[in-house]
Short mmCIF file of C-alpha atoms and ligand atoms in Angstrom, two decimals:
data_model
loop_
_atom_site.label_atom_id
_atom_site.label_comp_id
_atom_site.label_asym_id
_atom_site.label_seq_id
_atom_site.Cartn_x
_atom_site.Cartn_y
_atom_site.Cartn_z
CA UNK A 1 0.33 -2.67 149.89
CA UNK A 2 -3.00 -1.16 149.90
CA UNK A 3 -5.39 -0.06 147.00
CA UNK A 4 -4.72 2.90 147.28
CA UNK A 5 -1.04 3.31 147.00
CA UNK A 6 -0.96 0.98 143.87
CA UNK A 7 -0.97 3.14 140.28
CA UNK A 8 -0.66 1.93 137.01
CA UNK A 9 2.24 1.66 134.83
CA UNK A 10 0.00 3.38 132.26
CA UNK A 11 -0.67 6.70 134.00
CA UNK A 12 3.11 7.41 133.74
CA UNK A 13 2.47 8.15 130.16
CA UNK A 14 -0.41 10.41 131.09
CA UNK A 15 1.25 12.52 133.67
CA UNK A 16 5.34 12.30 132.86
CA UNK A 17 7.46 14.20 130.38
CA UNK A 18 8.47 11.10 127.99
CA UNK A 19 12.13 11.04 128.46
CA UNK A 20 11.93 7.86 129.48
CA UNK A 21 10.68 4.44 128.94
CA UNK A 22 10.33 2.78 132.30
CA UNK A 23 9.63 -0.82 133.30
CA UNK A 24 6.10 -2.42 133.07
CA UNK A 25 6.85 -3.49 136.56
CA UNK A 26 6.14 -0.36 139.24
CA UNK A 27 8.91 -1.48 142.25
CA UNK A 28 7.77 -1.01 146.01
CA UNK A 29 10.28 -1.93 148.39
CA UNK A 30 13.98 -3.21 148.45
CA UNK A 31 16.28 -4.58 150.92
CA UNK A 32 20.00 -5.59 150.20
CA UNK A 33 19.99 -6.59 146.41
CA UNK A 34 16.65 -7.37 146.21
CA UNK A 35 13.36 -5.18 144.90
CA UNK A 36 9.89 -6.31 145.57
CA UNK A 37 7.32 -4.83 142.79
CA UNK A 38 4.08 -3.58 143.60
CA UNK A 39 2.64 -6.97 142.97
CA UNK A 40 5.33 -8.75 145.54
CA UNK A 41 7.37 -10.26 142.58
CA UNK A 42 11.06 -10.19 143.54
CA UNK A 43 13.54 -9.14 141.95
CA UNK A 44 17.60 -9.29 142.05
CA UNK A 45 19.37 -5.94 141.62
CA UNK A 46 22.76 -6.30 138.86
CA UNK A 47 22.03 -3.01 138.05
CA UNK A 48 22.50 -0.72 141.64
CA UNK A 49 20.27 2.46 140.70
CA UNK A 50 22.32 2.44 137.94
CA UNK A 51 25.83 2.55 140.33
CA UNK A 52 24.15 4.43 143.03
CA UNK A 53 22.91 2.21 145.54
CA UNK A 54 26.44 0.76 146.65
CA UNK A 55 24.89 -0.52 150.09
CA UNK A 56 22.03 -2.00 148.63
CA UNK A 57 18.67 -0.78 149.33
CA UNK A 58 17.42 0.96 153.02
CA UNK A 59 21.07 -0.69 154.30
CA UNK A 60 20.78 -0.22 158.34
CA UNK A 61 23.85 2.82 158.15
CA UNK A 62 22.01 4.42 155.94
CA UNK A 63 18.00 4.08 157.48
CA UNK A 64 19.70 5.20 160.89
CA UNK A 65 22.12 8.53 159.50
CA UNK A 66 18.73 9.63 157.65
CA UNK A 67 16.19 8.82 160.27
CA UNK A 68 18.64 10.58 163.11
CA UNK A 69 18.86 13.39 161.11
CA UNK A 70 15.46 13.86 160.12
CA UNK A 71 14.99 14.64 163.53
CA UNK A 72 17.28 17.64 163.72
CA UNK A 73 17.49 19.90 160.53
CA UNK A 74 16.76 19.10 156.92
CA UNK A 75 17.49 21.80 155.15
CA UNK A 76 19.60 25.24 156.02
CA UNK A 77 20.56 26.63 152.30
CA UNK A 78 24.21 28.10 152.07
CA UNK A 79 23.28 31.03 153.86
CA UNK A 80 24.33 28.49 156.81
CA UNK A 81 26.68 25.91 157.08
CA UNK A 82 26.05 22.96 158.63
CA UNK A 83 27.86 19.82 161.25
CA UNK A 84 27.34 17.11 158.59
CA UNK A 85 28.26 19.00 155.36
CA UNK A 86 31.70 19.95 157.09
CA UNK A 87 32.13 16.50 158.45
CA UNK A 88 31.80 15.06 155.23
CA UNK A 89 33.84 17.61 153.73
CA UNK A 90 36.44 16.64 155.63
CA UNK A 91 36.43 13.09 154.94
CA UNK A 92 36.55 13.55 151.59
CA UNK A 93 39.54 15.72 151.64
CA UNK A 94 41.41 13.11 154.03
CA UNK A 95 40.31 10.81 151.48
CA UNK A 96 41.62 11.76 148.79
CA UNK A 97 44.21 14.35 146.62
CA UNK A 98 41.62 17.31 147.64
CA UNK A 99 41.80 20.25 149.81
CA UNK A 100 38.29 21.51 149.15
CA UNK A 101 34.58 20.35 148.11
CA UNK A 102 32.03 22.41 146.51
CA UNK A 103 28.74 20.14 147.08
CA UNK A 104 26.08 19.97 144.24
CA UNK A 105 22.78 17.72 143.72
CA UNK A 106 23.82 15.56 140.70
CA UNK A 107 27.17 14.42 139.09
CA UNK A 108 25.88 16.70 136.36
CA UNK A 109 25.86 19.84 138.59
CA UNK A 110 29.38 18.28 139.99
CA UNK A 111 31.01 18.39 136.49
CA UNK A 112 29.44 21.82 135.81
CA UNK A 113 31.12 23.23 138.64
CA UNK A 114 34.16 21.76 137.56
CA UNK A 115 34.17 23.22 134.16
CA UNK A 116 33.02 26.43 135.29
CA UNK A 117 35.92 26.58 138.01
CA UNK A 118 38.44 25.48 134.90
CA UNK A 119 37.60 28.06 132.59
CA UNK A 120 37.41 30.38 135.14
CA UNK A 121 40.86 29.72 136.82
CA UNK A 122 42.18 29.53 133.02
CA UNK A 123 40.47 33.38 132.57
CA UNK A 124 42.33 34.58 135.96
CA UNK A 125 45.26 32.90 135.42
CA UNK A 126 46.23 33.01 131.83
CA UNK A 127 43.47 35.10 129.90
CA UNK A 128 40.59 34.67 127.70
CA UNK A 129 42.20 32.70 125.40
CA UNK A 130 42.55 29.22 127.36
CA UNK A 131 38.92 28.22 126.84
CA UNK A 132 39.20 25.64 125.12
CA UNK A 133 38.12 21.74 126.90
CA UNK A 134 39.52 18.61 125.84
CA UNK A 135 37.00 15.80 125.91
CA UNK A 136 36.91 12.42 124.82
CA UNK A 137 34.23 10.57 122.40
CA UNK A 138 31.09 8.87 123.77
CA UNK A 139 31.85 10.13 126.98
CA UNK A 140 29.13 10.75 129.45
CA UNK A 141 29.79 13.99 131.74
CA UNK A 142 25.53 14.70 132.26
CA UNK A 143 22.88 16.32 130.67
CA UNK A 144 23.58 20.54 131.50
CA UNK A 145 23.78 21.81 128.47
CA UNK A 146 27.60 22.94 128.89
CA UNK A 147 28.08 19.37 130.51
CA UNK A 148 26.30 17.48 127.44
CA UNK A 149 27.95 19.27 125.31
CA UNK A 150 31.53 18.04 127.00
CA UNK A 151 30.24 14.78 126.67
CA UNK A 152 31.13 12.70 123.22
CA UNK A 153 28.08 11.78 122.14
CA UNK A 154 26.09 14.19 119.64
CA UNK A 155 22.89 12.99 119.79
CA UNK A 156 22.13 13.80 123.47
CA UNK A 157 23.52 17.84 122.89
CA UNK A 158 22.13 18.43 119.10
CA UNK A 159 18.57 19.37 119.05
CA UNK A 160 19.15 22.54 121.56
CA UNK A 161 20.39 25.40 119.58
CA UNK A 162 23.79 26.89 120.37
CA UNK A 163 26.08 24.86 122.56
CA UNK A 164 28.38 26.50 124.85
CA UNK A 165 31.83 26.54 122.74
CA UNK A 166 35.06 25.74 122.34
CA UNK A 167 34.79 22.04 123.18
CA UNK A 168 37.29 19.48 121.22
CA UNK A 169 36.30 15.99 121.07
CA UNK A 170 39.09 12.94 120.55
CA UNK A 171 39.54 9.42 120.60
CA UNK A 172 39.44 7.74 123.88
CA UNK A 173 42.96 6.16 124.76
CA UNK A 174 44.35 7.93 121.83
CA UNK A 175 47.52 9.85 123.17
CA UNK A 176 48.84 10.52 120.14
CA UNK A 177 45.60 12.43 118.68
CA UNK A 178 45.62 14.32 122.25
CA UNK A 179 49.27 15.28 121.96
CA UNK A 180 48.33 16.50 118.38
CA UNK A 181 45.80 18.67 119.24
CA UNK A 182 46.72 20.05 122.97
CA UNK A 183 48.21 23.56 123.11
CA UNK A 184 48.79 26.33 125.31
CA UNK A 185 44.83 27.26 124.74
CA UNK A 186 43.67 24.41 126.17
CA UNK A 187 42.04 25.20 129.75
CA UNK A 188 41.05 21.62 131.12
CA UNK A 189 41.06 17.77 129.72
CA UNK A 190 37.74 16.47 131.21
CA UNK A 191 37.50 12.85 131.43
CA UNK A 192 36.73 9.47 133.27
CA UNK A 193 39.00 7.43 134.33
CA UNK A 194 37.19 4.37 132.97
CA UNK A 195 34.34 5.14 130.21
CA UNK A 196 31.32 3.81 131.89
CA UNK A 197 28.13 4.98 129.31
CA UNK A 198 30.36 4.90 126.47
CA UNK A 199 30.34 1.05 126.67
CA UNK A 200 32.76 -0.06 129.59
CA UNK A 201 36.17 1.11 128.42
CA UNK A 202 39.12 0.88 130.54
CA UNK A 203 41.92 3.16 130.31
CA UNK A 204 45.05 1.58 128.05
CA UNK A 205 48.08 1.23 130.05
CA UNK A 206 50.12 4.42 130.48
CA UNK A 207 47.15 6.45 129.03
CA UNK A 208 46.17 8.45 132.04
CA UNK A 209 49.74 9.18 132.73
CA UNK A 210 50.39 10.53 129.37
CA UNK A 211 47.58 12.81 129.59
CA UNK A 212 48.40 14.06 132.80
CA UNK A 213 52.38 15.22 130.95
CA UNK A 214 50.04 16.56 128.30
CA UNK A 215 48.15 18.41 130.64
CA UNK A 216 51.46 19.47 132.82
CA UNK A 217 53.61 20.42 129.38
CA UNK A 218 50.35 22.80 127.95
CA UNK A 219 49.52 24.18 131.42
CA UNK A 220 45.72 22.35 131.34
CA UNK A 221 43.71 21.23 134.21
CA UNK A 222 43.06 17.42 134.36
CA UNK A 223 39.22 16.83 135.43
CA UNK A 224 38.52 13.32 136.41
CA UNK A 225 35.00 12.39 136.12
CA UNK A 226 34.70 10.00 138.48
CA UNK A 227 30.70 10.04 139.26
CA UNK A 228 30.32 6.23 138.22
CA UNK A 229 33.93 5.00 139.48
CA UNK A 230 33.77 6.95 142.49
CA UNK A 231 32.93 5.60 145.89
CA UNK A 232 34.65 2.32 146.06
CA UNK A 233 33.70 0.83 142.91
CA UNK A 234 36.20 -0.29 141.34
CA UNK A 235 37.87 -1.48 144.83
CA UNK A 236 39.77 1.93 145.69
CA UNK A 237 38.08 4.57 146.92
CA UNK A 238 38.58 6.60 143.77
CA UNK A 239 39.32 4.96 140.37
CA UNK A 240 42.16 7.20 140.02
CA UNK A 241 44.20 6.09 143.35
CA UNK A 242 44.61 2.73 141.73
CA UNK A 243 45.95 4.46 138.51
CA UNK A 244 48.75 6.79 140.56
CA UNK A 245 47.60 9.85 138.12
CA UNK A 246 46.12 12.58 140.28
CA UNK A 247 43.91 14.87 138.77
CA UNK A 248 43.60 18.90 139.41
CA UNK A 249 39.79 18.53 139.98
CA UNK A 250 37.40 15.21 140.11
CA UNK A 251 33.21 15.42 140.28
CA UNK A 252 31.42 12.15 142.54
CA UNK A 253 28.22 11.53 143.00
CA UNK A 254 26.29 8.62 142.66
CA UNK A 255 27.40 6.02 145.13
CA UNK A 256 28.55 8.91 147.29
CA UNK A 257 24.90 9.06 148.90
CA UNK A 258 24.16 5.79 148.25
CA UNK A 259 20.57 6.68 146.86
CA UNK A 260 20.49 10.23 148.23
CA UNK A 261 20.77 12.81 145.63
CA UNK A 262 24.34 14.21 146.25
CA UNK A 263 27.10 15.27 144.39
CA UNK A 264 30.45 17.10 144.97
CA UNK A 265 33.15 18.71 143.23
CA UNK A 266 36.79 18.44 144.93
CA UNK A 267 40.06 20.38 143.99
CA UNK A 268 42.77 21.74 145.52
CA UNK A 269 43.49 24.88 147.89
CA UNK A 270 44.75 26.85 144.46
CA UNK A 271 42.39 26.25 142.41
CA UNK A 272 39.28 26.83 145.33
CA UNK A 273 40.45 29.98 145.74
CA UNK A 274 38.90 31.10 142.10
CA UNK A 275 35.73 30.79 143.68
CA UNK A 276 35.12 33.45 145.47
CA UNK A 277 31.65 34.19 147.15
CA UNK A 278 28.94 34.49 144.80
CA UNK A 279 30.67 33.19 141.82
CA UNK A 280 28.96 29.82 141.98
CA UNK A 281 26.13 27.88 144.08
CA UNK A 282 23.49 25.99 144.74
CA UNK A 283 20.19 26.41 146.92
CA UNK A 284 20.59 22.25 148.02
CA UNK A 285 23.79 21.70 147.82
CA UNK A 286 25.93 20.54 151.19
CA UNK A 287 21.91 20.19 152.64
CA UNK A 288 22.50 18.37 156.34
CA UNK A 289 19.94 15.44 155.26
CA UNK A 290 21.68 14.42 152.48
CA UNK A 291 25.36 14.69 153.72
CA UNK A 292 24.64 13.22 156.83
CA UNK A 293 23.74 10.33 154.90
CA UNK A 294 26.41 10.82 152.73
CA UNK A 295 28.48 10.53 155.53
CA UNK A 296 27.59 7.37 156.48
CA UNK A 297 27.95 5.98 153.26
CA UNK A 298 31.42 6.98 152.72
CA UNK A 299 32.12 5.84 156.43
CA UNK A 300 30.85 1.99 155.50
CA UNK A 301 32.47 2.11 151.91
CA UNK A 302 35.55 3.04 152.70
CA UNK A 303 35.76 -0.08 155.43
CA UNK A 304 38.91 -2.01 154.48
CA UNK A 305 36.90 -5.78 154.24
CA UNK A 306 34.44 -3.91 151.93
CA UNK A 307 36.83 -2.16 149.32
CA UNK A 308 38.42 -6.01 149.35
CA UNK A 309 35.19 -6.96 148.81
CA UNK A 310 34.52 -5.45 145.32
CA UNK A 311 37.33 -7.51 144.10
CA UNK A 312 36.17 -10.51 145.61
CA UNK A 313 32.96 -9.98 144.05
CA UNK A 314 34.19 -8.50 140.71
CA UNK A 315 35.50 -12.08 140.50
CA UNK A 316 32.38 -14.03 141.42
CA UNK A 317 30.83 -11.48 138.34
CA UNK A 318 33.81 -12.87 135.99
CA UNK A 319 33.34 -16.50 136.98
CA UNK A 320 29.05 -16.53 136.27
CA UNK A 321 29.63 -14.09 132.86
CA UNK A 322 32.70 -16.82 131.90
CA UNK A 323 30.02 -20.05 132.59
CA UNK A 324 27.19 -18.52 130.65
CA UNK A 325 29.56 -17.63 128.09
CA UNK A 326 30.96 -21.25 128.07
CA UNK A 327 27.50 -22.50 126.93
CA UNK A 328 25.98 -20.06 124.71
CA UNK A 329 29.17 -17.98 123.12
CA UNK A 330 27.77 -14.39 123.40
CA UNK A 331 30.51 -12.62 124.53
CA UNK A 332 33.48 -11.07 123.39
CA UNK A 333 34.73 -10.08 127.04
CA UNK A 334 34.01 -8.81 130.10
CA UNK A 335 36.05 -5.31 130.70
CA UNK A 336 35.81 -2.98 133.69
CA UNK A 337 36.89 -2.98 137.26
CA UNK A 338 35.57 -3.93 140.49
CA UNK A 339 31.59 -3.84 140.16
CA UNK A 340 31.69 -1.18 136.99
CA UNK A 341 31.55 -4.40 134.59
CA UNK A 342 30.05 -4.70 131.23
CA UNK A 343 29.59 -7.87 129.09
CA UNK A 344 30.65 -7.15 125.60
CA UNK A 345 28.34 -8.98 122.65
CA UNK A 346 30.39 -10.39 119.97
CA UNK A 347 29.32 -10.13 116.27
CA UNK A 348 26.84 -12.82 115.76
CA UNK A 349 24.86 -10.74 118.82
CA UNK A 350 25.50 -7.06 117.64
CA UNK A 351 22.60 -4.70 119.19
CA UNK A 352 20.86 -7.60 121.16
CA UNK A 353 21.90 -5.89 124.79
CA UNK A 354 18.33 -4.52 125.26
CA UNK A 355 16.67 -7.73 124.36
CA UNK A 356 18.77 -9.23 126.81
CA UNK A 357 17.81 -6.73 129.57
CA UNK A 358 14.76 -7.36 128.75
CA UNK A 359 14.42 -11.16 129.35
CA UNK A 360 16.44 -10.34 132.53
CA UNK A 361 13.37 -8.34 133.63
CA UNK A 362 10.91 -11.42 132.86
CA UNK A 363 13.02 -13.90 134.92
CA UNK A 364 13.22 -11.37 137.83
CA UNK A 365 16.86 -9.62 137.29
CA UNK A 366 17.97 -6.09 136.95
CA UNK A 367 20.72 -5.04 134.96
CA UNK A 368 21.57 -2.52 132.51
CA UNK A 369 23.30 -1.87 129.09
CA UNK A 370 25.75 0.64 128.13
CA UNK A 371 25.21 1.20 124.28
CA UNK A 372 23.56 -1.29 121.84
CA UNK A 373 26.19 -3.96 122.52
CA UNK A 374 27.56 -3.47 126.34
CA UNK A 375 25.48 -5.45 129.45
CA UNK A 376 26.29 -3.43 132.41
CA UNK A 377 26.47 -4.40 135.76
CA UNK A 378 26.67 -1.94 138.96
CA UNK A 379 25.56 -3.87 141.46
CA UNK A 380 25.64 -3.30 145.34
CA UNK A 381 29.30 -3.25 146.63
CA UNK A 382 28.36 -5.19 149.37
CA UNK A 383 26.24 -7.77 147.22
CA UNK A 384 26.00 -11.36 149.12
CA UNK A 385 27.44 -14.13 147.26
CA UNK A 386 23.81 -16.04 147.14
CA UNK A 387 22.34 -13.07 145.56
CA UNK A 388 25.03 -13.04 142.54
CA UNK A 389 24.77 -16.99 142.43
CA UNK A 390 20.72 -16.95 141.92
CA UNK A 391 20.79 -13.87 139.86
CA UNK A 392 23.46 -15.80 137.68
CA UNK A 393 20.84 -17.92 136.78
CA UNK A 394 18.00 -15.59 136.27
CA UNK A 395 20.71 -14.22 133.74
CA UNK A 396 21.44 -17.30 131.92
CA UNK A 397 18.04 -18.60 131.85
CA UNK A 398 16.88 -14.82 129.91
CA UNK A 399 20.31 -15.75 127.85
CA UNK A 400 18.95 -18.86 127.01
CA UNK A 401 15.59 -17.47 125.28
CA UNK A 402 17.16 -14.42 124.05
CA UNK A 403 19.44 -17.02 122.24
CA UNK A 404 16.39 -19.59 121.42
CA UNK A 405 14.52 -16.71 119.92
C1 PLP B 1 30.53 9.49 134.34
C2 PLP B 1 29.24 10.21 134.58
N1 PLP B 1 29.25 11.54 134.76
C3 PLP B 1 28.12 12.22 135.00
C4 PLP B 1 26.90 11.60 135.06
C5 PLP B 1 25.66 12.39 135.33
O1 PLP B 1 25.23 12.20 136.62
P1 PLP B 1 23.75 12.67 137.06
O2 PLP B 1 22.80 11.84 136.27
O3 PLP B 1 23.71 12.43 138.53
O4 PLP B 1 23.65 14.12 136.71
C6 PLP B 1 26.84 10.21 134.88
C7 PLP B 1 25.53 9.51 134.92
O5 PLP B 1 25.36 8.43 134.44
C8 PLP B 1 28.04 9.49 134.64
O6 PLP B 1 28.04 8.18 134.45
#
């Protein structure tokens, strides 16, 4: 790298708006599951853009869809439509329960345009007074303000002023406290299929069914948030085709573009046709760069040997987390599915996860947590076995000094 290309961690806090708290290390280049740093120290990558980069970094699919199509058009707006955003539209419909795909930037924008499309489907349909959305505590839906709000956890919507209303928080795999509360006012239950920033919690058995007869019996939409399980991740191409529980609408994004910001809502003819032109939009979204990678992404993912392969790896994850654990007793369990997996701290290690990530960085490993207590990992889906073997150790070796003090 040359002079000058290199800046400083520092100037970050000169020229940034502090809502975050990067890294000392500034990363320069990856390939597969590994990140070079501006210095050329390597690292291993647990933590996947934080479940976005499910081909690793600058995979070959992915260099060649973006590099053909920079060639040809970049950007149209919705004034157009375009080859790749139709092609991709399609897959996704063959893919899945959908009929039709509003595209967005973010799995924020995704999950506003599925609220807005509930509540406006529950306004045409039924009248004013099905508003009201079902959501369940500490989950994470994005950071819109109607979309924060949805999501369980107070202290990323206070501090804003008015929220947008009628929002109802419960219990996570609580049916009974749903079936308590539901009624013919509610519009749409919003939810993931497995929590992923709440701290790695997996749907109870026969929980997703019951709230889909909830949502049937009161008449509600069921919104699967599926931005973080989406995309192969949990070894099916959507969390909730493992599960057998359809929902009316699901958002994805994240691993959908592989690192190119995408998102995209999909639903069914019905409920589509609430949208009428004008009602809703976006200047990027469906842009022919991005879904043309997009599509290449989803065309690699959804590759038979590398769905199988999550599982296969999801067990290689188990095996190192179980070894460590077998030495220096730090976990309670390891929950999640396919490569959406956290590490759970027992007691003695209560609100250590950041010190943990921490250590990770100094021995060269990236991972992540998901609340005080939860070490996440979102690695590539097509992680080599080598890679998870080596970063194995980087992780026990930061285990062993978080543990030595
Ligand atoms: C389940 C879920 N929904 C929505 C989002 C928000 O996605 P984005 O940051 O792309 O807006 C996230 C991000 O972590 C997520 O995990």
């Amino acid at each position: 790298m040359t002079m000058e290309h290199k800046v400083e961690r520092k100037l970050f806090d000169e020229v940034m708006v502090p809502c975050y708290n990067p890294m000392p290390m500034i990363p320069d280049h990856g390939k597969g599951s590994r990140i070079w740093d501006q210095e050329g120290r390597e690292y291993i990558d647990f933590a996947g853009g934080i479940a976005v980069s499910c081909l690793g970094h600058c995979h070959p699919v992915m260099v060649d869809a973006l590099t053909e199509q920079a060639q040809k058009l970049w950007h149209l707006s919705n004034v157009m439509t375009n080859a790749p955003a139709l092609r991709l539209a399609k897959r996704l419909t063959e893919l899945s329960f959908a009929d039709r795909v509003f595209y967005a930037n973010s799995g924020a924008e995704a999950n506003e345009a599925a609220l807005k499309l509930a509540r406006r489907w529950a306004k045409e349909e039924h009248g004013e007074h099905k508003s009201e959305i079902i959501a369940f505590t500490k989950g994470f839906h994005g950071r819109t303000f109607f979309t924060v709000t949805v999501g369980g956890q107070p202290a990323y919507s206070d501090g804003f002023g008015p929220k947008p209303g009628d929002v109802t928080h419960l219990p996570y795999n609580d049916i009974a406290a749903l079936a308590d509360h539901i009624s013919d006012r509610t519009c749409a239950v919003m939810m993931e299929p497995l929590q992923g920033e709440g701290g790695i919690v997996p749907p109870e058995p026969g929980f997703l069914q019951a709230v889909r007869e909830l949502c049937d019996k009161h008449n509600a939409l069921l919104v699967f948030d599926e931005v973080q399980t989406g995309n192969g991740r949990t070894g099916t191409f959507y969390a909730y085709q493992e599960s057998g529980v359809e929902p009316d609408i699901l958002a994805t994004a994240k691993s959908l573009g592989g690192g190119i910001p995408i998102g995209a809502m999909l639903t069914t003819d019905a409920l589509a046709a609430h949208m009428k032109p004008g009602v809703h939009g976006s200047t990027y979204g469906g842009n022919p760069l991005a879904c043309a990678v997009a599509e290449a992404v989803v065309n690699e993912v959804t590759k038979p040997d590398v769905l199988a392969g999550v599982i296969e790896r999801e067990q290689w994850f188990r095996d190192g987390l179980e070894a460590i654990n077998d030495k220096y007793g730090i976990f309670s369990e390891v929950r999640g599915k396919g490569l959406l997996l956290g590490a759970a701290l027992n007691q003695n290690w209560e609100g250590r996860a950041r010190d943990i990530l921490v250590a990770a960085g100094e021995e060269g490993l990236l991972v992540l947590v998901a609340g005080p207590n939860v070490v996440r990992f979102t690695p590539s889906l097509v992680i080599t076995k080598a890679d998870i073997e080596e970063g194995m150790a980087r992780l026990e070796r930061a285990i062993a000094k978080v543990v030595a003090g």
